[in-house]
XYZ file of C-alpha atoms in Angstrom:
770
model
C 12.786 -7.978 -78.065
C 8.772 -6.516 -78.477
C 7.494 -9.423 -75.751
C 10.690 -8.305 -73.390
C 10.109 -4.575 -73.762
C 6.465 -5.339 -73.129
C 7.224 -7.960 -69.657
C 9.439 -5.105 -68.532
C 6.550 -2.413 -68.573
C 3.792 -4.622 -67.260
C 6.480 -5.233 -64.516
C 6.702 -1.950 -63.974
C 2.933 -1.113 -63.803
C 2.486 -3.975 -61.590
C 4.901 -2.603 -59.009
C 3.849 0.592 -59.864
C 0.370 0.102 -58.658
C 1.590 -2.560 -55.941
C 3.452 -0.013 -54.408
C 0.523 2.887 -54.463
C -1.354 0.700 -52.323
C 1.152 -0.649 -50.110
C 2.297 2.983 -49.386
C -0.703 4.825 -47.895
C -0.793 1.372 -45.540
C 2.434 1.672 -43.910
C 2.906 2.733 -40.267
C 3.525 6.106 -39.380
C 7.135 6.497 -38.620
C 7.784 10.137 -37.892
C 8.107 9.459 -33.895
C 11.550 7.591 -34.671
C 12.876 11.082 -35.494
C 12.928 11.248 -31.439
C 13.371 7.590 -30.684
C 12.344 6.654 -27.544
C 12.191 3.003 -26.704
C 10.981 1.057 -23.933
C 13.522 1.517 -21.065
C 13.624 -0.369 -17.654
C 13.453 1.033 -14.094
C 17.518 1.268 -12.686
C 18.007 0.887 -9.028
C 21.495 2.511 -8.382
C 23.108 2.860 -4.806
C 24.688 5.740 -3.300
C 27.724 5.290 -4.895
C 26.849 4.537 -8.142
C 26.543 0.741 -8.681
C 23.423 -0.762 -10.015
C 21.128 -3.242 -7.381
C 18.064 -3.692 -9.885
C 16.822 -3.488 -12.541
C 12.932 -3.889 -14.086
C 11.596 -3.923 -17.401
C 10.693 -6.498 -20.375
C 13.741 -5.358 -22.623
C 16.952 -4.832 -20.700
C 18.353 -1.726 -22.468
C 20.924 1.075 -22.057
C 20.136 4.436 -24.537
C 23.046 5.283 -25.790
C 23.423 7.770 -28.421
C 25.413 6.899 -31.291
C 28.014 9.849 -30.369
C 28.991 7.581 -27.519
C 29.069 4.549 -28.832
C 32.730 3.965 -29.725
C 34.208 3.507 -33.399
C 35.410 -0.119 -32.548
C 32.028 -1.176 -31.387
C 30.303 0.866 -34.669
C 33.125 -0.462 -36.806
C 32.439 -4.264 -35.789
C 28.507 -4.013 -36.560
C 29.087 -2.536 -40.033
C 32.230 -4.526 -41.215
C 29.537 -8.121 -40.447
C 26.648 -6.746 -40.937
C 26.373 -3.689 -43.853
C 29.924 -2.990 -45.035
C 28.092 -0.122 -47.200
C 25.581 1.211 -44.942
C 26.697 4.692 -45.668
C 27.066 4.455 -49.423
C 23.615 2.786 -50.470
C 20.096 4.694 -50.442
C 19.002 1.513 -47.862
C 18.450 -1.577 -49.842
C 21.050 -4.369 -51.171
C 19.368 -5.149 -54.415
C 21.423 -8.017 -55.692
C 21.051 -9.461 -51.948
C 17.154 -9.059 -52.242
C 16.935 -10.759 -55.365
C 19.618 -14.001 -54.075
C 17.144 -13.644 -51.048
C 14.196 -13.871 -53.742
C 15.684 -16.632 -55.725
C 16.369 -18.620 -52.654
C 13.049 -18.792 -51.020
C 11.302 -19.277 -54.526
C 13.635 -22.706 -54.731
C 12.493 -23.865 -51.219
C 16.493 -23.559 -50.401
C 17.407 -22.438 -47.104
C 15.647 -19.086 -46.258
C 18.094 -16.286 -46.610
C 18.138 -12.448 -45.679
C 20.084 -9.516 -47.465
C 18.962 -6.879 -44.999
C 20.952 -4.186 -44.844
C 20.904 -2.296 -41.197
C 18.126 0.592 -42.531
C 16.221 -3.188 -43.060
C 16.643 -4.500 -39.952
C 15.584 -1.286 -38.023
C 12.209 -1.008 -40.067
C 11.278 -5.324 -39.371
C 12.836 -5.090 -36.009
C 10.775 -2.032 -35.269
C 7.473 -1.895 -36.943
C 7.259 -5.476 -38.898
C 7.150 -8.736 -37.922
C 9.957 -11.748 -38.678
C 7.717 -13.683 -41.192
C 9.532 -14.690 -44.280
C 7.348 -13.448 -47.225
C 7.463 -11.384 -50.440
C 3.934 -9.330 -49.060
C 6.238 -8.643 -45.402
C 9.097 -8.087 -48.045
C 7.180 -5.289 -49.851
C 6.735 -3.932 -46.998
C 10.045 -3.738 -45.345
C 11.353 -2.198 -48.597
C 9.327 0.432 -48.862
C 9.644 1.565 -44.785
C 13.224 1.429 -45.851
C 13.145 3.896 -48.404
C 10.770 6.076 -45.917
C 13.599 5.878 -43.390
C 16.020 6.571 -45.510
C 14.476 9.923 -46.891
C 13.259 10.892 -42.678
C 16.315 10.360 -40.914
C 19.643 10.189 -41.878
C 22.394 7.624 -41.327
C 23.720 8.279 -38.148
C 20.060 8.436 -36.574
C 19.251 4.886 -38.037
C 22.740 3.663 -36.729
C 21.531 4.741 -33.070
C 18.256 3.134 -33.316
C 19.577 -0.338 -34.798
C 22.219 -0.310 -32.035
C 20.247 0.703 -28.958
C 16.914 -1.644 -30.203
C 18.382 -5.156 -31.502
C 18.462 -7.893 -29.089
C 21.040 -9.841 -28.306
C 20.316 -12.245 -25.957
C 21.080 -12.412 -22.118
C 17.268 -10.174 -21.721
C 19.824 -7.923 -23.444
C 18.606 -5.105 -25.748
C 21.216 -2.825 -27.994
C 25.229 -3.119 -27.664
C 25.138 -1.086 -24.514
C 22.977 -3.179 -22.610
C 24.915 -6.638 -24.073
C 28.452 -4.764 -22.892
C 27.396 -5.101 -19.374
C 25.363 -8.047 -19.476
C 28.282 -10.396 -21.019
C 31.251 -8.687 -19.761
C 29.935 -6.416 -16.964
C 31.678 -3.428 -17.899
C 30.273 -0.167 -19.837
C 30.495 -0.160 -23.648
C 32.817 2.733 -23.738
C 35.606 0.536 -22.406
C 35.036 -2.831 -24.708
C 38.442 -4.075 -26.975
C 37.917 -5.344 -30.448
C 37.534 -8.521 -29.553
C 34.979 -7.734 -27.307
C 33.399 -5.922 -29.766
C 33.017 -8.402 -32.273
C 31.881 -10.862 -29.520
C 28.947 -8.449 -29.751
C 28.772 -7.454 -33.183
C 28.281 -11.638 -34.084
C 24.917 -11.880 -31.892
C 22.337 -10.111 -33.985
C 22.169 -13.280 -36.144
C 21.634 -15.650 -33.873
C 21.480 -14.241 -30.109
C 20.803 -17.653 -28.101
C 23.233 -19.711 -30.542
C 26.364 -17.161 -30.648
C 25.438 -16.836 -26.852
C 29.287 -16.802 -25.353
C 27.834 -17.625 -21.898
C 25.695 -20.620 -22.914
C 27.281 -21.304 -26.331
C 31.007 -20.236 -25.429
C 32.832 -22.555 -28.625
C 30.186 -21.524 -31.248
C 30.600 -18.160 -29.633
C 34.313 -17.871 -30.575
C 33.972 -19.301 -34.214
C 31.278 -16.804 -34.885
C 33.779 -13.600 -33.280
C 36.775 -14.864 -34.873
C 34.578 -14.465 -38.301
C 33.522 -11.127 -37.292
C 37.527 -10.144 -36.736
C 38.623 -11.295 -40.320
C 35.452 -9.262 -41.530
C 37.031 -5.873 -39.803
C 40.205 -6.895 -41.334
C 38.919 -7.443 -44.609
C 36.785 -4.267 -44.312
C 39.834 -1.889 -43.487
C 38.796 -0.955 -39.915
C 41.347 -2.922 -38.139
C 45.292 -3.671 -39.534
C 46.365 -7.097 -39.602
C 48.411 -6.547 -36.140
C 44.855 -6.283 -34.462
C 43.422 -8.427 -35.872
C 45.742 -11.729 -34.833
C 45.952 -9.208 -31.302
C 41.998 -9.444 -30.966
C 41.825 -13.416 -31.947
C 44.226 -14.501 -29.510
C 42.683 -12.128 -26.513
C 41.354 -14.054 -24.116
C 37.935 -12.513 -22.650
C 36.322 -12.749 -19.430
C 32.959 -13.596 -19.939
C 30.405 -12.814 -16.992
C 29.434 -16.900 -16.059
C 26.534 -16.232 -14.113
C 24.012 -13.515 -12.698
C 26.410 -13.622 -9.348
C 29.488 -12.324 -11.013
C 30.227 -8.779 -9.519
C 26.803 -8.468 -8.274
C 26.015 -6.874 -4.895
C 23.064 -8.676 -3.378
C 20.302 -6.071 -2.995
C 17.102 -7.595 -4.136
C 15.117 -6.482 -1.406
C 15.876 -3.003 -1.529
C 15.115 -2.965 -5.403
C 12.165 -4.959 -4.715
C 11.240 -1.968 -2.172
C 11.930 0.560 -4.199
C 10.218 -0.900 -7.272
C 6.914 -0.734 -5.444
C 7.493 2.236 -3.984
C 8.247 4.061 -7.688
C 5.170 2.219 -9.301
C 2.673 3.264 -6.958
C 3.805 7.270 -8.106
C 4.101 6.402 -12.066
C 2.012 3.129 -12.303
C 3.027 1.142 -15.376
C 5.253 4.052 -16.608
C 7.313 2.692 -14.454
C 9.222 -0.218 -16.269
C 9.222 1.709 -19.595
C 10.343 5.244 -18.931
C 14.013 4.729 -18.090
C 13.706 5.851 -14.291
C 16.713 5.698 -12.614
C 16.528 5.795 -8.836
C 19.471 6.427 -6.464
C 19.336 5.103 -3.144
C 21.189 5.843 0.293
C 22.793 2.603 -0.098
C 26.616 1.994 0.057
C 27.017 -1.159 -2.357
C 30.084 -2.241 0.459
C 28.323 -1.793 3.381
C 25.482 -3.935 1.669
C 27.331 -6.694 0.319
C 28.927 -7.173 3.867
C 25.825 -7.080 5.668
C 24.741 -9.607 2.766
C 27.336 -11.938 3.960
C 27.533 -11.802 7.717
C 23.869 -12.090 7.628
C 24.401 -15.434 5.841
C 27.183 -16.658 7.222
C 25.572 -16.312 10.907
C 22.443 -18.444 9.210
C 25.015 -21.167 7.789
C 27.184 -21.224 11.422
C 23.864 -21.644 12.675
C 22.559 -24.187 10.258
C 26.006 -26.483 11.301
C 24.132 -27.137 14.635
C 21.388 -28.673 13.608
C 20.121 -31.880 12.529
C 20.788 -33.424 8.721
C 17.865 -33.267 7.227
C 18.508 -35.255 4.160
C 19.669 -34.578 0.167
C 17.014 -32.128 -1.333
C 15.947 -35.298 -3.587
C 17.126 -38.339 -5.380
C 17.776 -39.035 -9.618
C 18.826 -42.516 -11.014
C 22.201 -42.460 -12.720
C 22.709 -43.943 -16.015
C 25.916 -46.474 -16.399
C 26.546 -44.482 -19.721
C 29.267 -41.645 -19.010
C 27.739 -38.935 -21.203
C 24.082 -39.701 -20.072
C 25.002 -39.594 -16.624
C 26.345 -36.102 -17.203
C 23.753 -35.186 -19.291
C 21.408 -36.306 -15.995
C 23.540 -34.508 -13.328
C 23.292 -31.025 -15.698
C 19.491 -31.363 -15.579
C 19.104 -31.885 -11.602
C 21.644 -29.192 -10.984
C 19.930 -26.643 -13.382
C 16.510 -27.453 -11.467
C 17.907 -27.211 -8.317
C 20.784 -24.298 -8.630
C 23.407 -22.711 -6.343
C 22.434 -20.242 -3.971
C 25.663 -17.924 -3.435
C 27.954 -20.030 -1.843
C 25.699 -22.846 -1.289
C 25.795 -25.109 -4.177
C 24.300 -28.211 -5.747
C 25.837 -31.309 -6.432
C 24.748 -35.077 -7.121
C 27.047 -37.623 -5.313
C 28.461 -40.770 -6.707
C 30.299 -42.276 -4.447
C 29.489 -42.096 -0.520
C 30.641 -43.847 2.805
C 31.286 -42.794 5.954
C 34.499 -41.251 5.507
C 34.247 -39.546 2.054
C 31.768 -38.729 -0.365
C 32.369 -38.110 -4.623
C 29.984 -35.999 -5.992
C 29.930 -33.953 -9.199
C 28.942 -30.265 -9.666
C 28.412 -28.598 -12.478
C 30.994 -28.413 -15.837
C 31.543 -32.362 -14.505
C 33.796 -30.845 -11.696
C 33.874 -33.426 -9.203
C 34.721 -32.697 -5.357
C 35.654 -34.854 -2.507
C 34.786 -34.355 0.838
C 36.437 -35.981 3.515
C 37.176 -35.466 7.649
C 35.462 -32.898 9.033
C 33.580 -31.861 6.087
C 31.617 -34.984 6.725
C 30.621 -33.944 9.886
C 27.596 -32.219 9.414
C 25.868 -34.939 7.541
C 26.815 -38.272 9.872
C 23.402 -38.968 10.636
C 23.088 -39.418 6.837
C 26.051 -41.236 6.424
C 25.200 -44.063 9.416
C 24.396 -47.565 8.440
C 21.222 -47.393 9.649
C 19.790 -43.924 8.072
C 16.488 -44.150 6.783
C 15.489 -44.053 2.992
C 15.173 -39.896 2.999
C 18.038 -39.334 5.151
C 20.648 -41.294 3.604
C 23.253 -40.237 1.318
C 23.768 -42.856 -1.518
C 24.718 -42.415 -5.486
C 21.751 -40.340 -7.194
C 21.708 -38.074 -4.040
C 21.256 -34.421 -4.810
C 23.144 -32.578 -1.738
C 24.301 -28.905 -0.664
C 27.992 -28.043 -0.436
C 30.291 -25.167 0.239
C 33.783 -24.340 0.848
C 35.830 -23.885 3.890
C 38.039 -21.358 4.894
C 40.758 -23.824 4.119
C 39.498 -24.147 0.750
C 38.130 -27.602 1.254
C 34.489 -28.913 0.648
C 31.852 -29.598 3.390
C 28.608 -30.611 3.536
C 25.775 -28.673 4.451
C 21.843 -27.771 3.758
C 19.698 -24.903 2.785
C 18.554 -23.399 5.829
C 14.826 -23.456 7.241
C 15.680 -20.857 9.879
C 15.863 -16.754 8.432
C 17.338 -13.199 9.311
C 16.689 -9.665 8.994
C 19.923 -7.006 8.719
C 18.904 -3.779 8.440
C 21.292 -0.459 9.231
C 21.026 3.271 9.070
C 22.758 6.689 9.951
C 20.944 7.554 13.110
C 21.491 11.387 12.150
C 19.276 11.288 9.194
C 17.274 8.297 8.834
C 19.182 6.936 5.636
C 19.262 3.256 4.934
C 22.676 2.003 4.446
C 22.437 -1.644 3.968
C 19.217 -4.024 4.302
C 18.838 -7.601 3.982
C 15.403 -8.921 4.245
C 16.536 -12.375 4.356
C 18.740 -15.710 3.890
C 18.100 -15.260 -0.383
C 15.439 -13.652 -1.987
C 15.159 -16.075 -4.336
C 14.322 -18.263 -1.963
C 11.606 -16.557 -0.271
C 10.780 -12.946 -1.049
C 9.164 -12.074 2.616
C 11.179 -9.130 3.551
C 11.658 -9.989 7.201
C 13.111 -5.969 7.845
C 9.838 -4.872 6.919
C 6.804 -7.080 7.201
C 8.122 -9.620 10.091
C 6.015 -8.769 12.857
C 7.902 -10.660 15.984
C 8.544 -10.039 19.383
C 11.501 -8.482 20.295
C 11.805 -9.757 24.001
C 14.808 -8.002 26.152
C 16.298 -5.781 23.471
C 12.594 -3.749 24.335
C 13.266 -2.681 27.689
C 15.734 0.286 26.768
C 12.421 1.786 26.132
C 10.678 0.843 29.477
C 13.994 2.290 31.242
C 13.726 5.406 28.859
C 10.568 5.979 30.369
C 11.254 5.225 34.008
C 13.704 7.884 33.787
C 11.111 10.349 33.143
C 9.423 9.002 36.299
C 12.246 9.842 38.534
C 14.309 6.437 38.204
C 18.079 6.999 38.149
C 20.459 4.404 36.720
C 21.748 4.465 40.742
C 17.630 3.492 41.601
C 17.877 -0.062 43.073
C 15.150 -2.528 42.074
C 14.672 -6.239 43.528
C 15.421 -8.753 41.353
C 13.074 -11.499 43.455
C 10.797 -13.795 42.350
C 7.271 -12.591 40.962
C 3.706 -14.083 40.511
C 0.909 -13.073 39.339
C -2.576 -15.259 39.690
C -5.460 -14.753 37.225
C -7.341 -11.952 39.617
C -4.251 -9.746 38.067
C -3.410 -10.656 34.897
C -7.071 -11.287 33.260
C -6.102 -14.829 32.029
C -3.464 -17.850 33.019
C -1.605 -17.069 36.662
C 2.036 -15.674 35.374
C 5.307 -16.192 37.393
C 7.895 -15.023 35.177
C 12.042 -15.996 35.360
C 15.211 -14.395 34.724
C 16.900 -16.156 31.647
C 19.117 -18.072 33.934
C 16.394 -18.854 36.391
C 18.185 -16.835 39.067
C 17.635 -14.536 41.236
C 20.349 -11.729 42.046
C 18.536 -9.855 44.774
C 18.663 -6.305 45.474
C 20.560 -4.022 42.176
C 20.797 -0.915 40.452
C 19.026 -0.095 37.476
C 22.470 -0.077 35.309
C 23.037 -3.442 36.605
C 19.608 -4.895 36.363
C 19.540 -4.061 32.508
C 23.089 -4.989 32.129
C 22.615 -8.569 33.200
C 18.633 -7.850 31.558
C 17.486 -8.848 34.593
C 13.238 -9.945 33.459
C 12.152 -9.221 37.244
C 13.723 -5.578 37.643
C 12.509 -5.010 33.989
C 8.931 -5.996 35.416
C 9.119 -3.978 38.594
C 9.848 -0.765 36.682
C 6.843 -1.351 34.723
C 4.948 -2.127 37.826
C 6.017 1.154 39.037
C 5.296 3.767 36.190
C 2.400 2.097 35.214
C 1.794 0.109 31.807
C -0.069 2.675 30.293
C 2.300 5.094 30.836
C 5.012 3.041 29.083
C 2.504 2.305 26.463
C 2.102 6.082 25.261
C 5.924 6.344 25.913
C 7.354 4.023 23.282
C 5.186 5.605 20.661
C 8.057 8.204 20.627
C 10.343 6.174 19.348
C 7.951 5.192 16.241
C 6.399 1.562 17.986
C 2.593 1.326 17.835
C 0.327 1.428 20.997
C -1.986 -0.984 19.738
C 1.052 -3.938 19.027
C 1.997 -3.841 23.123
C -1.056 -3.748 25.122
C -0.812 -1.977 28.424
C 0.407 -5.220 30.205
C 3.247 -6.106 32.343
C 4.579 -8.484 29.904
C 5.161 -5.472 27.662
C 8.624 -5.120 29.769
C 9.944 -8.465 28.579
C 8.981 -7.262 24.743
C 5.897 -9.403 24.444
C 4.559 -6.831 21.754
C 5.182 -7.352 17.973
C 7.850 -5.175 16.204
C 9.407 -5.054 13.390
C 13.537 -4.859 12.864
C 12.979 -1.734 10.832
C 11.160 -0.328 13.684
C 13.749 -1.518 16.386
C 16.681 0.109 14.261
C 14.656 3.468 13.807
C 13.635 3.404 17.791
C 17.492 3.527 18.777
C 18.242 5.564 16.373
C 16.334 8.222 18.730
C 19.107 7.422 21.690
C 21.610 7.337 18.934
C 20.897 11.046 17.848
C 20.364 12.460 21.419
C 16.875 12.322 21.471
C 15.485 13.299 17.825
C 13.018 11.095 15.902
C 14.112 10.289 11.956
C 12.494 8.227 9.742
C 13.624 5.492 7.632
C 15.009 6.757 4.229
C 15.681 4.982 0.826
C 15.455 7.088 -1.842
C 17.255 10.270 -3.154
C 16.678 10.539 -6.378
C 14.628 9.726 -9.191
C 15.768 10.945 -12.954
C 14.616 10.051 -16.367
C 16.999 8.488 -18.840
C 18.081 11.776 -20.168
C 19.729 12.713 -16.728
C 16.730 15.130 -16.015
C 15.707 15.109 -12.153
C 12.234 14.405 -11.309
C 12.237 14.007 -7.545
C 15.370 14.586 -5.282
C 15.067 14.334 -1.264
C 17.448 16.074 1.219
C 18.705 15.095 4.584
C 16.070 16.106 7.332
C 17.450 18.770 9.888
C 17.588 17.343 13.170
C 16.189 20.472 14.956
C 13.868 20.799 17.925
C 11.211 20.099 15.790
C 12.119 16.731 15.518
C 12.840 16.362 19.315
C 11.142 13.286 20.588
C 12.977 12.611 23.650
C 14.728 15.358 26.332
C 18.304 14.927 25.755
C 19.393 14.087 29.199
C 17.301 10.905 28.366
C 19.065 10.032 25.595
C 22.442 10.730 27.293
C 21.843 8.703 30.188
C 20.104 5.661 28.348
C 23.549 5.866 25.806
C 25.150 5.234 29.374
C 23.485 2.645 30.218
C 23.699 0.840 26.883
C 26.769 1.398 26.360
C 27.603 -0.847 30.004
C 25.529 -3.937 28.488
C 28.031 -3.613 25.725
C 30.972 -3.374 27.945
C 30.373 -5.699 30.229
C 26.610 -7.003 30.211
C 25.413 -9.607 28.206
C 26.410 -7.805 24.972
C 30.249 -7.567 26.300
C 31.536 -9.321 22.724
C 30.670 -5.788 20.928
C 33.079 -3.914 22.268
C 35.727 -6.429 23.070
C 36.014 -7.850 19.634
C 35.462 -4.115 18.072
C 38.096 -2.447 20.123
C 36.252 0.648 20.663
C 34.439 2.073 23.803
C 31.041 3.929 21.530
C 29.530 0.956 21.152
C 25.904 0.934 22.565
C 23.009 -2.162 22.231
C 20.953 -4.292 23.804
C 20.471 -8.386 23.243
C 17.034 -9.903 23.084
C 15.839 -13.494 23.392
C 12.815 -14.255 23.562
C 10.674 -17.267 25.680
C 11.336 -20.509 24.684
C 14.366 -18.765 22.369
C 12.110 -18.845 19.672
C 13.759 -14.821 18.500
C 17.230 -13.848 18.893
C 18.161 -10.171 18.655
C 20.900 -7.287 18.648
C 20.324 -3.306 17.985
C 22.703 -1.445 18.955
C 24.605 1.545 17.431
C 27.904 3.498 17.032
C 27.271 7.550 17.120
C 27.195 7.018 13.122
C 25.443 4.259 12.527
C 22.807 2.033 14.195
C 21.796 -1.619 13.333
C 19.618 -4.419 14.033
C 19.795 -7.970 13.781
C 16.667 -10.783 13.861
C 17.024 -14.727 13.902
C 13.936 -17.209 14.055
C 12.112 -19.199 11.868
C 9.148 -17.941 9.811
C 6.682 -20.388 11.474
C 7.911 -19.801 15.118
C 9.616 -22.472 16.765
C 12.464 -23.017 19.248
C 15.927 -22.035 17.572
C 17.411 -23.806 20.329
C 17.390 -24.266 24.209
C 21.101 -22.824 24.560
C 20.683 -19.926 21.487
C 20.460 -16.278 22.515
C 20.740 -13.096 21.369
C 24.304 -13.003 22.636
C 25.237 -15.807 20.883
C 23.309 -16.140 17.341
C 22.373 -12.279 16.294
C 25.224 -10.351 17.707
C 27.794 -11.916 16.063
C 26.406 -10.880 12.636
C 26.664 -7.378 13.893
C 29.741 -7.421 14.935
C 30.763 -9.023 11.595
C 29.213 -6.131 9.930
C 30.572 -3.271 12.106
C 33.665 -4.735 12.193
C 34.011 -3.201 8.443
C 31.595 -0.631 8.518
C 33.245 1.398 11.660
C 36.963 0.567 9.981
C 37.562 4.099 9.396
C 35.549 5.912 11.679
C 37.283 8.081 14.684
C 35.775 6.745 17.875
C 33.098 9.306 18.987
C 31.954 10.273 22.721
C 28.345 11.776 23.243
C 29.193 15.334 25.095
C 27.065 15.382 28.256
C 24.363 17.904 27.629
C 22.774 20.524 29.905
C 20.679 19.255 32.750
C 22.705 16.128 33.632
C 25.199 15.873 36.382
C 28.066 12.745 37.081
C 28.368 11.557 40.890
C 30.988 8.973 41.451
C 30.761 8.004 38.212
C 27.029 7.623 37.962
C 25.047 10.229 35.972
C 21.533 11.889 37.185
C 19.103 14.299 36.158
C 19.904 17.468 37.942
C 17.057 17.781 40.188
C 17.479 14.238 41.350
C 21.220 14.971 42.694
C 20.233 18.502 44.950
C 20.991 16.713 47.926
C 24.317 15.301 46.818
C 25.266 18.831 46.817
C 26.929 18.915 43.265
C 26.458 21.507 41.058
C 24.654 20.823 37.685
C 27.033 20.280 34.232
C 28.888 23.300 33.330
C 30.659 23.076 36.467
C 34.611 21.832 36.257
C 33.716 18.280 37.685
C 30.826 17.352 35.307
C 31.904 19.080 32.096
C 34.644 16.943 32.295
C 32.847 13.858 32.913
C 31.177 11.297 29.816
C 29.453 8.518 29.184
C 32.083 6.282 28.349
C 33.090 6.720 32.161
C 32.130 3.025 33.727
C 29.849 3.411 37.003
C 32.303 2.549 40.395
C 31.090 -0.112 42.026
C 29.953 0.573 44.809
C 29.465 4.400 43.625
C 25.402 4.020 43.219
C 23.970 6.343 45.424
C 20.222 6.064 47.326
C 18.544 9.173 44.642
C 14.861 9.027 45.300
C 12.127 10.090 42.758
C 10.095 13.446 42.758
C 7.631 13.695 46.161
C 4.820 12.523 44.194
C 6.144 8.745 43.085
C 8.322 8.116 46.030
C 5.704 6.288 48.614
C 3.906 4.441 45.236
C 7.647 3.019 44.344
C 9.306 2.592 47.831
C 5.769 0.649 48.886
C 6.186 -1.970 45.698
C 9.700 -2.125 46.145
C 10.036 -3.180 50.031
C 9.235 -7.063 49.252
């Protein structure tokens, strides 16, 4: 008894000395009373849909009062049922774990929630006596400093739960795609089972093990009286809808999110990824989704007309069925699906049929029209790199008839951007076919030739030099020798190679006649036009003052084009593209908020009369010109725009607007090359624009621009007042003029001979004589 007593005293003395040495070395935990974990940057659309997240840890800080009771009950049932009654340490559990470790048995733990907080926040996961002592001491310190609810709040926001999710709120969104407040008992039990082994019990990767763990958690909830037997049975039977992958329910706005990230980082530096900033943008989630699908559809429609380039790779398929499935899974993991362009491995192939396997051993069959895009790869004489055979990794897609067709990842790229011309708010932006494939943002970074889509800015300049929509210009051949060009001789052509002779400006733009544009630029002077286009936001140095500027030979970005056309759309005001409307911290405190700019005279960049007449001309293009499909398919007259195709069909464009929404579409190769002899802006880019606008304008009423002061309508054509005096027609404000609108087409034969001012008259007439 004496020896036993002496041993106990010695043990207590030893423990006292150890604690007195270790306690001063414990970290300061006072900051936990104001818990501030690393919180990611989140980017949201105007309507509150998250479109991007940046940070090391995916976490949504949730106060304990906002965590639903069912989630807290599930965690307590499986992790620490006596949490609210013990002092922080489960002594019996600690002794059991210590004995297991001494006996070199499988390591065990009896960590309470408080102990897990101590370890997760301040200590490593090392299994040792020293770390255990520090863990216990920290646990006492935490229990002394914080309330039970504070400790539980830290635990439920700090714990790692797999899938880059930290905390149960982030896990609920990551695994179920829903906020934590909406989860069921069954879902709460699934999440509560994750802390023990987030990878092993991940319901996306290991659904069977996750289900078994969930059932165990439900049993523990029932045993501890958190739920009834009937609730337990119902929870076990509930079928959970697990998010199958990153694409599920996702708004594809990666280019927008990355742009926001860069802008915010420039302001906040490294705090961008840890401060929990929430950024609201002008983007509309539904418009963005439609734009993303429209651009991809347009690109894939073009891709179907291209030569088949062959399978992406070839793999050896073992004869053993299980080994073959493993080899296919590995190949598909290395070459994942690209949205609706999915990967598959060929099992059998002949000219009439392809049998292939997709993920999860899904067998697919391709026959009939589904084989047409790859006929060259099924031919007997196909080259070894083109031949579709067993082991070939190919791309497939679903058709509208729900059958399969073979396809390929496109090499061509595209860009789409839409904004509100009244305030510059960006409503949709797609910088390329796929962000993971190519992170280059073609909307803001791609400097390309605009081709004929640039002509409206030259016509706008001409209106200020005395031209009218009825001014007649000769569509006849032109030749410029080296003495004029300063380089190679230049003999421009129209797209169709034909010349139609004298025609009005309206007809010249409607038919996109190159000779008309060149003669206009000749008349007004290239330096004047170069200066004029800066009013629309273009860089003068990107558009040298040569006659080739008339054909869009300079360099622009799609963002510049939609901004430039917005000036026509809003009546002559310059608006800058606007993306971020508000930045808040994780507590909702507003750090930055922007307001839509007012369209007052300080923002005016061209005369309202100029914008109005240009609207009339662009409306004609969309009604009966190169973009006639626009009004015909959208079945509304308030559509304005211009197609564009550069030399050798290297770039194709369509830029257009309705008074409330302007959009630009571009297609081309990153390394410029021909898209095809018959590929044009009207054939490639316009259908993408129409598909988007068909949705975006569905509930938008038809709008007509009112005629501004200073214009007059004569025989169905619009003029500045000063150029119509000879007709004897009064200015706008008279009964006849006020009744007119730009939606009225110019009457056939109605163009009259309205001459420019006297100081320009002789020079222009001399130029037009030939």
